[in-house]
PDB file of C-alpha atoms and ligand atoms in Angstrom:
ATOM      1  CA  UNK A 242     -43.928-120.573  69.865  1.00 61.00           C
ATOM      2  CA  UNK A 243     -44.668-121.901  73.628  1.00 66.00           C
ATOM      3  CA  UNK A 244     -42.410-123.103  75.786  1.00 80.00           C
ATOM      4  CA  UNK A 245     -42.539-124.865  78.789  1.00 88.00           C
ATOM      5  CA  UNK A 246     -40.110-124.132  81.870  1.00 84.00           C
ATOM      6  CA  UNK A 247     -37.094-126.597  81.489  1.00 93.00           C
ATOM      7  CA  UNK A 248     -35.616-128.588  79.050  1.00 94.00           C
ATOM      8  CA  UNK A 249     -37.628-131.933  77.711  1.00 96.00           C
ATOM      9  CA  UNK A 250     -35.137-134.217  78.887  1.00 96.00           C
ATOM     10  CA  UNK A 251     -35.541-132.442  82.750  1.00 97.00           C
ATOM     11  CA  UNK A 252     -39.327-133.716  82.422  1.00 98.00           C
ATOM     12  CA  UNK A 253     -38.280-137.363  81.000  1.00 98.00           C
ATOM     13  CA  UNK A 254     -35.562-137.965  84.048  1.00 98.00           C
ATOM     14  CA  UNK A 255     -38.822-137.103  86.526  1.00 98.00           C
ATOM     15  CA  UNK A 256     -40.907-139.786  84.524  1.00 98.00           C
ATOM     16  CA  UNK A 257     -38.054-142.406  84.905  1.00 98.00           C
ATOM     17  CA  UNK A 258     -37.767-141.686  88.364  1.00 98.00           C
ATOM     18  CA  UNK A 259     -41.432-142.561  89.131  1.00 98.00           C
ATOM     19  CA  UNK A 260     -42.212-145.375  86.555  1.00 98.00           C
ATOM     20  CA  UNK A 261     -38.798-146.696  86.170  1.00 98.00           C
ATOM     21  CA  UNK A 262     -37.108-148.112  82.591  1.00 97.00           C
ATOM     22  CA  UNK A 263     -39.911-148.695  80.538  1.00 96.00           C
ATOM     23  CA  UNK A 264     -39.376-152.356  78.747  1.00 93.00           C
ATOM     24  CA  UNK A 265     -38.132-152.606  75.237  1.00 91.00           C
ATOM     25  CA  UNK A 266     -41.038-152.422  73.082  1.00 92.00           C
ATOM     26  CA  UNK A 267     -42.071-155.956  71.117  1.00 94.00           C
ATOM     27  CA  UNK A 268     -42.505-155.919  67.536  1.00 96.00           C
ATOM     28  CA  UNK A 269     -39.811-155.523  64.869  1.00 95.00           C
ATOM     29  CA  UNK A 270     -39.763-154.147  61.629  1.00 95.00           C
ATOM     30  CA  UNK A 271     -43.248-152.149  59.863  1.00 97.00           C
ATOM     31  CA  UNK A 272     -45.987-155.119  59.703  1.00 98.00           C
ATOM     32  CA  UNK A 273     -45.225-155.970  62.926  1.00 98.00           C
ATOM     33  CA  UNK A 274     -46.065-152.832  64.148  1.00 97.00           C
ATOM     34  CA  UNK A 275     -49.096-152.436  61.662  1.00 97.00           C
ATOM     35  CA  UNK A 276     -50.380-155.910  63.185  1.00 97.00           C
ATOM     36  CA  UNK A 277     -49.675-154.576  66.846  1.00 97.00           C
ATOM     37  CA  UNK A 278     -51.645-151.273  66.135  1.00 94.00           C
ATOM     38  CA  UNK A 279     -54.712-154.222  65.569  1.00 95.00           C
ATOM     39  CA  UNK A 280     -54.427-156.836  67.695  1.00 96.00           C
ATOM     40  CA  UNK A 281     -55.732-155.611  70.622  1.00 95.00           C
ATOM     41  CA  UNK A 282     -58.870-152.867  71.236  1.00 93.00           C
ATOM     42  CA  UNK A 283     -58.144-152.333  74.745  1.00 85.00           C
ATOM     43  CA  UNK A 284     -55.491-149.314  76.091  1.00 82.00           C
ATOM     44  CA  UNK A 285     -53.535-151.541  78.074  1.00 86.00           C
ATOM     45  CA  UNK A 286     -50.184-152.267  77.044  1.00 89.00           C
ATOM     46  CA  UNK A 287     -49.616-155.552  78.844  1.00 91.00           C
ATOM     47  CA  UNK A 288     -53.123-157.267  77.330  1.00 93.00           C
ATOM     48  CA  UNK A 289     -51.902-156.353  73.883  1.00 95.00           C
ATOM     49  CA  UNK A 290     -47.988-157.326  74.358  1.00 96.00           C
ATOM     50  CA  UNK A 291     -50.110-161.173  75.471  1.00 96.00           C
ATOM     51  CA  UNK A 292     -52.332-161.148  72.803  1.00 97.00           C
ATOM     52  CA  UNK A 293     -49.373-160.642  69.993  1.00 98.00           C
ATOM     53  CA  UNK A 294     -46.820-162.546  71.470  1.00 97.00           C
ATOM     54  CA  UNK A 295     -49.640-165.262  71.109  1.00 98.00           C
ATOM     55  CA  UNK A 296     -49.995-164.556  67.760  1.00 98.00           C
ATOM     56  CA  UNK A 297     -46.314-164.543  66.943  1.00 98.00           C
ATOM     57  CA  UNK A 298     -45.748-167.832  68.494  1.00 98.00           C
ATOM     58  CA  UNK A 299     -49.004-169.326  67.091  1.00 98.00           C
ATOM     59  CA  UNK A 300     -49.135-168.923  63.414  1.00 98.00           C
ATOM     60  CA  UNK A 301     -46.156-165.943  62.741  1.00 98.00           C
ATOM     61  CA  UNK A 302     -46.397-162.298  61.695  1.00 98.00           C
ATOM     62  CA  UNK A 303     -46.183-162.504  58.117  1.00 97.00           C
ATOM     63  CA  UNK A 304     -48.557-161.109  55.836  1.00 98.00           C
ATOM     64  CA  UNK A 305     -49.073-164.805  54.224  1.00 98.00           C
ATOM     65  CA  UNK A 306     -49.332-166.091  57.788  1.00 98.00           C
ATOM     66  CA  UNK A 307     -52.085-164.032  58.851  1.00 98.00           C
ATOM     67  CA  UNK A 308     -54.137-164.830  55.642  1.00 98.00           C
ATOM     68  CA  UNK A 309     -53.898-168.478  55.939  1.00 98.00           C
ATOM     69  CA  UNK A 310     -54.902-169.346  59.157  1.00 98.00           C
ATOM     70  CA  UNK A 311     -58.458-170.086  59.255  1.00 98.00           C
ATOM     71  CA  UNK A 312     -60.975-167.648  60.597  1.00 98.00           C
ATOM     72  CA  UNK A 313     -61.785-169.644  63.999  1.00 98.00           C
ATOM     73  CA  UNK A 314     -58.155-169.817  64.974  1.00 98.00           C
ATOM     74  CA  UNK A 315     -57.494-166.022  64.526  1.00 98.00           C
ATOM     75  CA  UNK A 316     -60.625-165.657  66.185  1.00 98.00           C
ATOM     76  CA  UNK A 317     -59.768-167.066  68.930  1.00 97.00           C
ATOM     77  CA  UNK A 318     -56.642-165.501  69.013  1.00 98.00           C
ATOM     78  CA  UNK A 319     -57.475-161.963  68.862  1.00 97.00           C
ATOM     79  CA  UNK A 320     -60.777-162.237  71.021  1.00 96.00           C
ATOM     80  CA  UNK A 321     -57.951-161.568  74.426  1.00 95.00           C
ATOM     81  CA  UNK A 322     -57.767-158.607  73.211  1.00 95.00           C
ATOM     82  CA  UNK A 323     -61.147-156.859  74.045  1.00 94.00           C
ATOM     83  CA  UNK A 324     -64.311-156.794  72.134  1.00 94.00           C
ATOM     84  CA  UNK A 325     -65.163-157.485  68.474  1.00 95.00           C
ATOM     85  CA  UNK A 326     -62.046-159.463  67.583  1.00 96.00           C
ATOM     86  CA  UNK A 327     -64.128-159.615  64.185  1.00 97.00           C
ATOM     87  CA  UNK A 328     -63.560-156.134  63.084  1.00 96.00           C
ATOM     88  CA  UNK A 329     -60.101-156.602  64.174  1.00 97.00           C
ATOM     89  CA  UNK A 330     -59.232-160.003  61.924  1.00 98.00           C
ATOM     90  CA  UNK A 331     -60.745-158.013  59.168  1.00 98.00           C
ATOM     91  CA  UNK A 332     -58.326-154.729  59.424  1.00 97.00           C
ATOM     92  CA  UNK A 333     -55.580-157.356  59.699  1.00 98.00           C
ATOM     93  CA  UNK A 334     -56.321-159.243  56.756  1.00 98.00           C
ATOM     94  CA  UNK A 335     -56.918-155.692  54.650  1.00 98.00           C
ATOM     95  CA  UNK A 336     -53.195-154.786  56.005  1.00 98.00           C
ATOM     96  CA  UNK A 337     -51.610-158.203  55.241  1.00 98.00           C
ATOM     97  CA  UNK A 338     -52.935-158.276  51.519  1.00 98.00           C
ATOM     98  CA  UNK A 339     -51.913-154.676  51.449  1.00 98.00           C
ATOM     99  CA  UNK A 340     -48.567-155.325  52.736  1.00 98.00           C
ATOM    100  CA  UNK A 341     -48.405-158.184  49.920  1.00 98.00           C
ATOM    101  CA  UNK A 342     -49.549-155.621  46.958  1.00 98.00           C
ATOM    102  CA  UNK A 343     -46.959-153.233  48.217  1.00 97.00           C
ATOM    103  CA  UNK A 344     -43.964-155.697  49.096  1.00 97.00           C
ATOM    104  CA  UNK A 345     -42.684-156.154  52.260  1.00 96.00           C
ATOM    105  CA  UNK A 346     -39.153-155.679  51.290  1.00 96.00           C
ATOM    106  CA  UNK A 347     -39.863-152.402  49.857  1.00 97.00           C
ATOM    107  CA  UNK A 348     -41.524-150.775  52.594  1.00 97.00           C
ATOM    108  CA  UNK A 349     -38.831-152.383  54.748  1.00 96.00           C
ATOM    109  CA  UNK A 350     -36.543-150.541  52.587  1.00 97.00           C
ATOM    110  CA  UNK A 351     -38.339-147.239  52.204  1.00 97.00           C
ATOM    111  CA  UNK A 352     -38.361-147.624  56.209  1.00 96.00           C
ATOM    112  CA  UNK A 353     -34.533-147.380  56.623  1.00 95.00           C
ATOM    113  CA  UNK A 354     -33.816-145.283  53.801  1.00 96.00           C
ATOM    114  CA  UNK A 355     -36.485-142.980  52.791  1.00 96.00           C
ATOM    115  CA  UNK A 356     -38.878-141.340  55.778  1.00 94.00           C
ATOM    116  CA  UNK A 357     -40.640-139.323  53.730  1.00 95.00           C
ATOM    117  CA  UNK A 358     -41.776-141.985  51.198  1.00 96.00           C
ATOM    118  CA  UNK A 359     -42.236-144.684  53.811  1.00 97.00           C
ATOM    119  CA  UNK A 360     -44.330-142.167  54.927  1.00 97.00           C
ATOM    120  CA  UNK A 361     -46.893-142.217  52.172  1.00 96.00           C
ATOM    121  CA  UNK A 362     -46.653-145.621  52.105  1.00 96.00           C
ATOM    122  CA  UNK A 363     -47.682-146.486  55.630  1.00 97.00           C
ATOM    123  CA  UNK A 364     -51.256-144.131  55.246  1.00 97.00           C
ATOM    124  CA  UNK A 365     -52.306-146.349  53.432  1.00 97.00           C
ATOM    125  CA  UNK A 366     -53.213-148.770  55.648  1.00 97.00           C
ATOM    126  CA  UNK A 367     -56.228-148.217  57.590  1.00 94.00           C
ATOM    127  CA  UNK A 368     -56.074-146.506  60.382  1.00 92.00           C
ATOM    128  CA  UNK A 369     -52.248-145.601  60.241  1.00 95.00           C
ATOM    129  CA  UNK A 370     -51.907-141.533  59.887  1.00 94.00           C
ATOM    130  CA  UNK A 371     -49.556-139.396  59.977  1.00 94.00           C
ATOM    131  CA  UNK A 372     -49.143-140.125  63.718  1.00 95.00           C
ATOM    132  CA  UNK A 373     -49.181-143.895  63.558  1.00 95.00           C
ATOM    133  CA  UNK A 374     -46.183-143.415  60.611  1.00 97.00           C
ATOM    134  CA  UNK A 375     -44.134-141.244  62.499  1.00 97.00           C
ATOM    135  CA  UNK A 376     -44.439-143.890  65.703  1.00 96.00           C
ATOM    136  CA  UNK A 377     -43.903-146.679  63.190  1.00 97.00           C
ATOM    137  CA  UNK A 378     -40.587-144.989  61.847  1.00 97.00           C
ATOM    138  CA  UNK A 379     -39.261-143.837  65.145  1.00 97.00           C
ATOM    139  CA  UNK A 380     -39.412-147.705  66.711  1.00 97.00           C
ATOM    140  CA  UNK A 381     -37.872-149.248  63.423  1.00 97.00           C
ATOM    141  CA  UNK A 382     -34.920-146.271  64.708  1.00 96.00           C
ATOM    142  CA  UNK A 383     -35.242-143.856  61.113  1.00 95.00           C
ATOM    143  CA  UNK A 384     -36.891-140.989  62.024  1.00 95.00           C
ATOM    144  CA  UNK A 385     -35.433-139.233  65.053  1.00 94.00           C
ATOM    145  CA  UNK A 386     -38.903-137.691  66.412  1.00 94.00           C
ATOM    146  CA  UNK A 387     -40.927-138.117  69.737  1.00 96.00           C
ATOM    147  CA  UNK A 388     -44.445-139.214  67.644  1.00 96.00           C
ATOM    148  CA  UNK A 389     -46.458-139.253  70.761  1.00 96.00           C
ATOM    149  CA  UNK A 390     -49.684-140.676  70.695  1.00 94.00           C
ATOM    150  CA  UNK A 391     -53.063-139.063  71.986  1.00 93.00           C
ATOM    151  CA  UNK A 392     -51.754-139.378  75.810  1.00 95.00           C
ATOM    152  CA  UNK A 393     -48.298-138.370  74.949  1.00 96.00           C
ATOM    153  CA  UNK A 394     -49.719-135.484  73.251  1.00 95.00           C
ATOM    154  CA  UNK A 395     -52.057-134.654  76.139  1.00 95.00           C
ATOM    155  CA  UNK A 396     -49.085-134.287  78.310  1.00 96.00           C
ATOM    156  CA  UNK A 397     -46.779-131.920  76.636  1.00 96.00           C
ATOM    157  CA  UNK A 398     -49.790-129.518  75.801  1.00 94.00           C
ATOM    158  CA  UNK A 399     -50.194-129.454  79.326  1.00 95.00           C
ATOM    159  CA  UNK A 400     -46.235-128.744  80.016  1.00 96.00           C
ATOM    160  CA  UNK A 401     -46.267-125.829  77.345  1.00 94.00           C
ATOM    161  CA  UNK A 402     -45.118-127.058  74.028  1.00 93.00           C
ATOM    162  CA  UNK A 403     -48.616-126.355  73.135  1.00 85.00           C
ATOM    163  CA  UNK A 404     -52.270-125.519  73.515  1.00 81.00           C
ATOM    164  CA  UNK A 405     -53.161-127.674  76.697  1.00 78.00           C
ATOM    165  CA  UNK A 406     -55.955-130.418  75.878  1.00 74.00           C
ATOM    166  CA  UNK A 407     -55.509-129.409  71.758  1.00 74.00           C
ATOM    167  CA  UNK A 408     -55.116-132.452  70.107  1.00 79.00           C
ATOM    168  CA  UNK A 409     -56.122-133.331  66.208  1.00 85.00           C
ATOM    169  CA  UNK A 410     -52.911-133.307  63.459  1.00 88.00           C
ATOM    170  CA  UNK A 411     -53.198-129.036  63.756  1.00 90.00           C
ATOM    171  CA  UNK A 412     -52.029-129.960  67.359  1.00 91.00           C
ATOM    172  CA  UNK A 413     -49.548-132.882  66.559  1.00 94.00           C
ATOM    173  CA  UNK A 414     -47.896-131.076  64.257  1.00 93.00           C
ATOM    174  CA  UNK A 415     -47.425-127.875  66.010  1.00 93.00           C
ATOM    175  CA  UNK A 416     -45.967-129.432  69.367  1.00 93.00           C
ATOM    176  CA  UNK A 417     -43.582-131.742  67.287  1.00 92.00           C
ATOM    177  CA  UNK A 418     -42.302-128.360  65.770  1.00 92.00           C
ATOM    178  CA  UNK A 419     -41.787-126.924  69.490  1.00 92.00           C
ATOM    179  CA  UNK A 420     -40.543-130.170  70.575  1.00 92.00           C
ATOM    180  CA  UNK A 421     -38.145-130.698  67.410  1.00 90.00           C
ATOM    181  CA  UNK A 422     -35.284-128.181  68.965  1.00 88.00           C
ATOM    182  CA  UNK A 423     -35.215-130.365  72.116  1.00 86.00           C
ATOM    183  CA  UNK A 424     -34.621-133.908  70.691  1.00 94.00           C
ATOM    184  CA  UNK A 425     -31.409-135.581  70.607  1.00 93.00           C
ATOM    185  CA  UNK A 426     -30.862-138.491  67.889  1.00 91.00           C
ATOM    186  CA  UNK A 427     -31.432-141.024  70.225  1.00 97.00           C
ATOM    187  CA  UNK A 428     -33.149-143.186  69.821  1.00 97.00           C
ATOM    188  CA  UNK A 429     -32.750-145.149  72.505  1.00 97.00           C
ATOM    189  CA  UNK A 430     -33.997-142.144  74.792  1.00 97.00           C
ATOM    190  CA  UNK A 431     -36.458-141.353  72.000  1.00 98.00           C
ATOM    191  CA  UNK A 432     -38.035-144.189  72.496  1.00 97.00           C
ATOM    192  CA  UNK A 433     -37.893-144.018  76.068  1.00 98.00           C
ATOM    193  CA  UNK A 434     -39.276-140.577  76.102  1.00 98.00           C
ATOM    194  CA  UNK A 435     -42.666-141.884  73.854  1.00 98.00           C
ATOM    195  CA  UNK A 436     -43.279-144.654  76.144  1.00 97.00           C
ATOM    196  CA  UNK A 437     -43.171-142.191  79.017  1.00 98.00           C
ATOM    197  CA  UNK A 438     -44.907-140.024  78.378  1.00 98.00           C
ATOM    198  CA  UNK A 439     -47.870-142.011  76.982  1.00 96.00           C
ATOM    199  CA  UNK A 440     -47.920-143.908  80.472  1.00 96.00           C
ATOM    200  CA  UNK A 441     -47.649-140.591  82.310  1.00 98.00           C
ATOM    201  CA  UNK A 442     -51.039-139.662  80.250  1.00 97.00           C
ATOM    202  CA  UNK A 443     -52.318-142.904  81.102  1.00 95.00           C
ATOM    203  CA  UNK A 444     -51.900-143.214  84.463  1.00 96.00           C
ATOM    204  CA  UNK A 445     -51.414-138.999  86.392  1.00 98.00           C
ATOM    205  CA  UNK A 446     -52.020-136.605  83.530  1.00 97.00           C
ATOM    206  CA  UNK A 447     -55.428-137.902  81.998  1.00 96.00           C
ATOM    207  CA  UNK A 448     -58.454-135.825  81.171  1.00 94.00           C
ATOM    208  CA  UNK A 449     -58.696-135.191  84.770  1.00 95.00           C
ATOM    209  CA  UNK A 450     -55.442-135.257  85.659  1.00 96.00           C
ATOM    210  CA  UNK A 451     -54.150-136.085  88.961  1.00 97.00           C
ATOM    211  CA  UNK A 452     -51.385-133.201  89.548  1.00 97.00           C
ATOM    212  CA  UNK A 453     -51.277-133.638  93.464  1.00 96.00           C
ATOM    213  CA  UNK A 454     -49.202-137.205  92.682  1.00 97.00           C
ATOM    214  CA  UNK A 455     -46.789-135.586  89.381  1.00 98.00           C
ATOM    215  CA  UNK A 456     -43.522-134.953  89.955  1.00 98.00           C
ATOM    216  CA  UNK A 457     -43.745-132.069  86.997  1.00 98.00           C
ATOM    217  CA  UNK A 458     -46.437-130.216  88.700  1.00 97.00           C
ATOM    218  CA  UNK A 459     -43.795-127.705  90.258  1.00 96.00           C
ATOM    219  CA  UNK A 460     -42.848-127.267  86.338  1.00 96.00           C
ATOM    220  CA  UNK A 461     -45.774-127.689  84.703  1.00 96.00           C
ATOM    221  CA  UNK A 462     -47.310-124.751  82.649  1.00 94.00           C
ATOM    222  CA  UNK A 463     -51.096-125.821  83.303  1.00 94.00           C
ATOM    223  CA  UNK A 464     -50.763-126.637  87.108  1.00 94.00           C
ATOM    224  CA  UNK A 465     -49.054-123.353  87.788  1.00 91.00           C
ATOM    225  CA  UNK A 466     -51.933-121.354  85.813  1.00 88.00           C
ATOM    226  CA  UNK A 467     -54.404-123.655  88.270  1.00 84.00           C
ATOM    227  CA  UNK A 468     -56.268-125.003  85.704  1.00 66.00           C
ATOM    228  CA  UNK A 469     -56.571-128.199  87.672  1.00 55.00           C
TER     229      UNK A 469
HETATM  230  S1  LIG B 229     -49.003-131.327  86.771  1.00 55.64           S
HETATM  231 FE1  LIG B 229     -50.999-132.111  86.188  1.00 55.64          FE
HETATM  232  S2  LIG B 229     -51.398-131.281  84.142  1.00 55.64           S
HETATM  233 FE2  LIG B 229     -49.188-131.052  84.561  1.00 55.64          FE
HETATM  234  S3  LIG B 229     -48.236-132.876  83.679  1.00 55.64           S
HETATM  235 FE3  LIG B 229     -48.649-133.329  85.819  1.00 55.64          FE
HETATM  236  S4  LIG B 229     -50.674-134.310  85.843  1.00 55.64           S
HETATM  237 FE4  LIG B 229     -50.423-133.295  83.862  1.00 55.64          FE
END
């Protein structure tokens, strides 16, 4: 299995030190984190925090809530969060009457006490896989794993724990199983860690990467092959 050269938590402290504490993420408990994987269709984080946060205020986050307020108004509420807010109300409304088939309270349940079948619960909505789940279970604190998303990914390929640039659930799968020896069960720093690391894909390491301003360059299994 690849490793990179120093322990995950080494490369996490370097991350802290350039973006600082990242803030606690918004929503709470499984639909609100369904609803936040819809609201928005743009990558930044801020636009899609303004856009829920809206939403929550406006009308709620309950399943019931999202399927009684008229079309216009959701409209309207979703179109600050980039293009096609149409596409977006209708993924919503598909979750919420999902959620309400399913129960609430038992996938809040299933959340804190079964991963695994909270698991196959959560694929079922539309565009939740395996990685989506995992996120979903690590921010509702059950499931002590890193679940980084595509930059997050990107990133630790790059560092070693995998095939640099491989990404796909061949590629998830296989750099959570290098990663798994590394992580603590905290979630706090879990959490922490995810957020980091998708910002540090993001912003440095993207698909062009800009190694001459990363602090994990010295450290970093692709910069020292000089692939850059
Ligand atoms: S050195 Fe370059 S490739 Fe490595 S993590 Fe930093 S930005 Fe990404």
């Amino acid at each position: 299995m690849r490793r990179p050269a120093l322990p995950l938590r080494v490369y996490i402290d370097r991350l802290r030190g350039l973006y600082g504490r990242p803030k606690r993420p918004i929503p709470s408990g499984p639909f609100e984190w369904i609803i936040w994987e819809h609201v928005a269709a743009v990558p930044d984080d801020e636009q899609r925090a303004l856009v829920f946060r809206t939403l929550r205020q406006k009308i709620g986050t309950t399943p019931q809530a999202i399927l009684r307020t008229p079309k216009p108004k959701m409209i309207e509420l979703l179109a600050p969060g980039g293009p096609n807010p149409g596409a977006r109300l209708a993924r919503l409304h598909e979750a919420a009457e999902l959620m309400i088939e399913i129960g609430l309270a038992r996938v809040r349940t299933l959340v804190r006490e079964s991963p695994v079948e909270a698991t196959k619960l959560l694929k079922r909505f539309k565009g939740i896989g395996e990685p989506g789940a995992d996120r979903i279970l690590l921010f509702c604190r059950t499931q002590a794993a890193l679940a980084p998303d595509a930059n997050g990914l990107r990133v630790l390929g790059r560092l070693g724990y995998g095939k640099p640039n491989a990404n796909g659930p061949a590629a998830y799968r296989q750099i959570g199983d290098a990663l798994a020896p590394d992580l603590p069960r905290d979630y706090n720093w879990l959490i922490q860690a995810h957020q980091l690391l998708r910002r540090h894909g993001q912003d440095i390491c993207r698909a062009t990467p800009r190694c001459e301003a990363c602090p994990l360059a010295p450290d970093c299994a692709w910069f020292r092959r000089g692939s850059r």
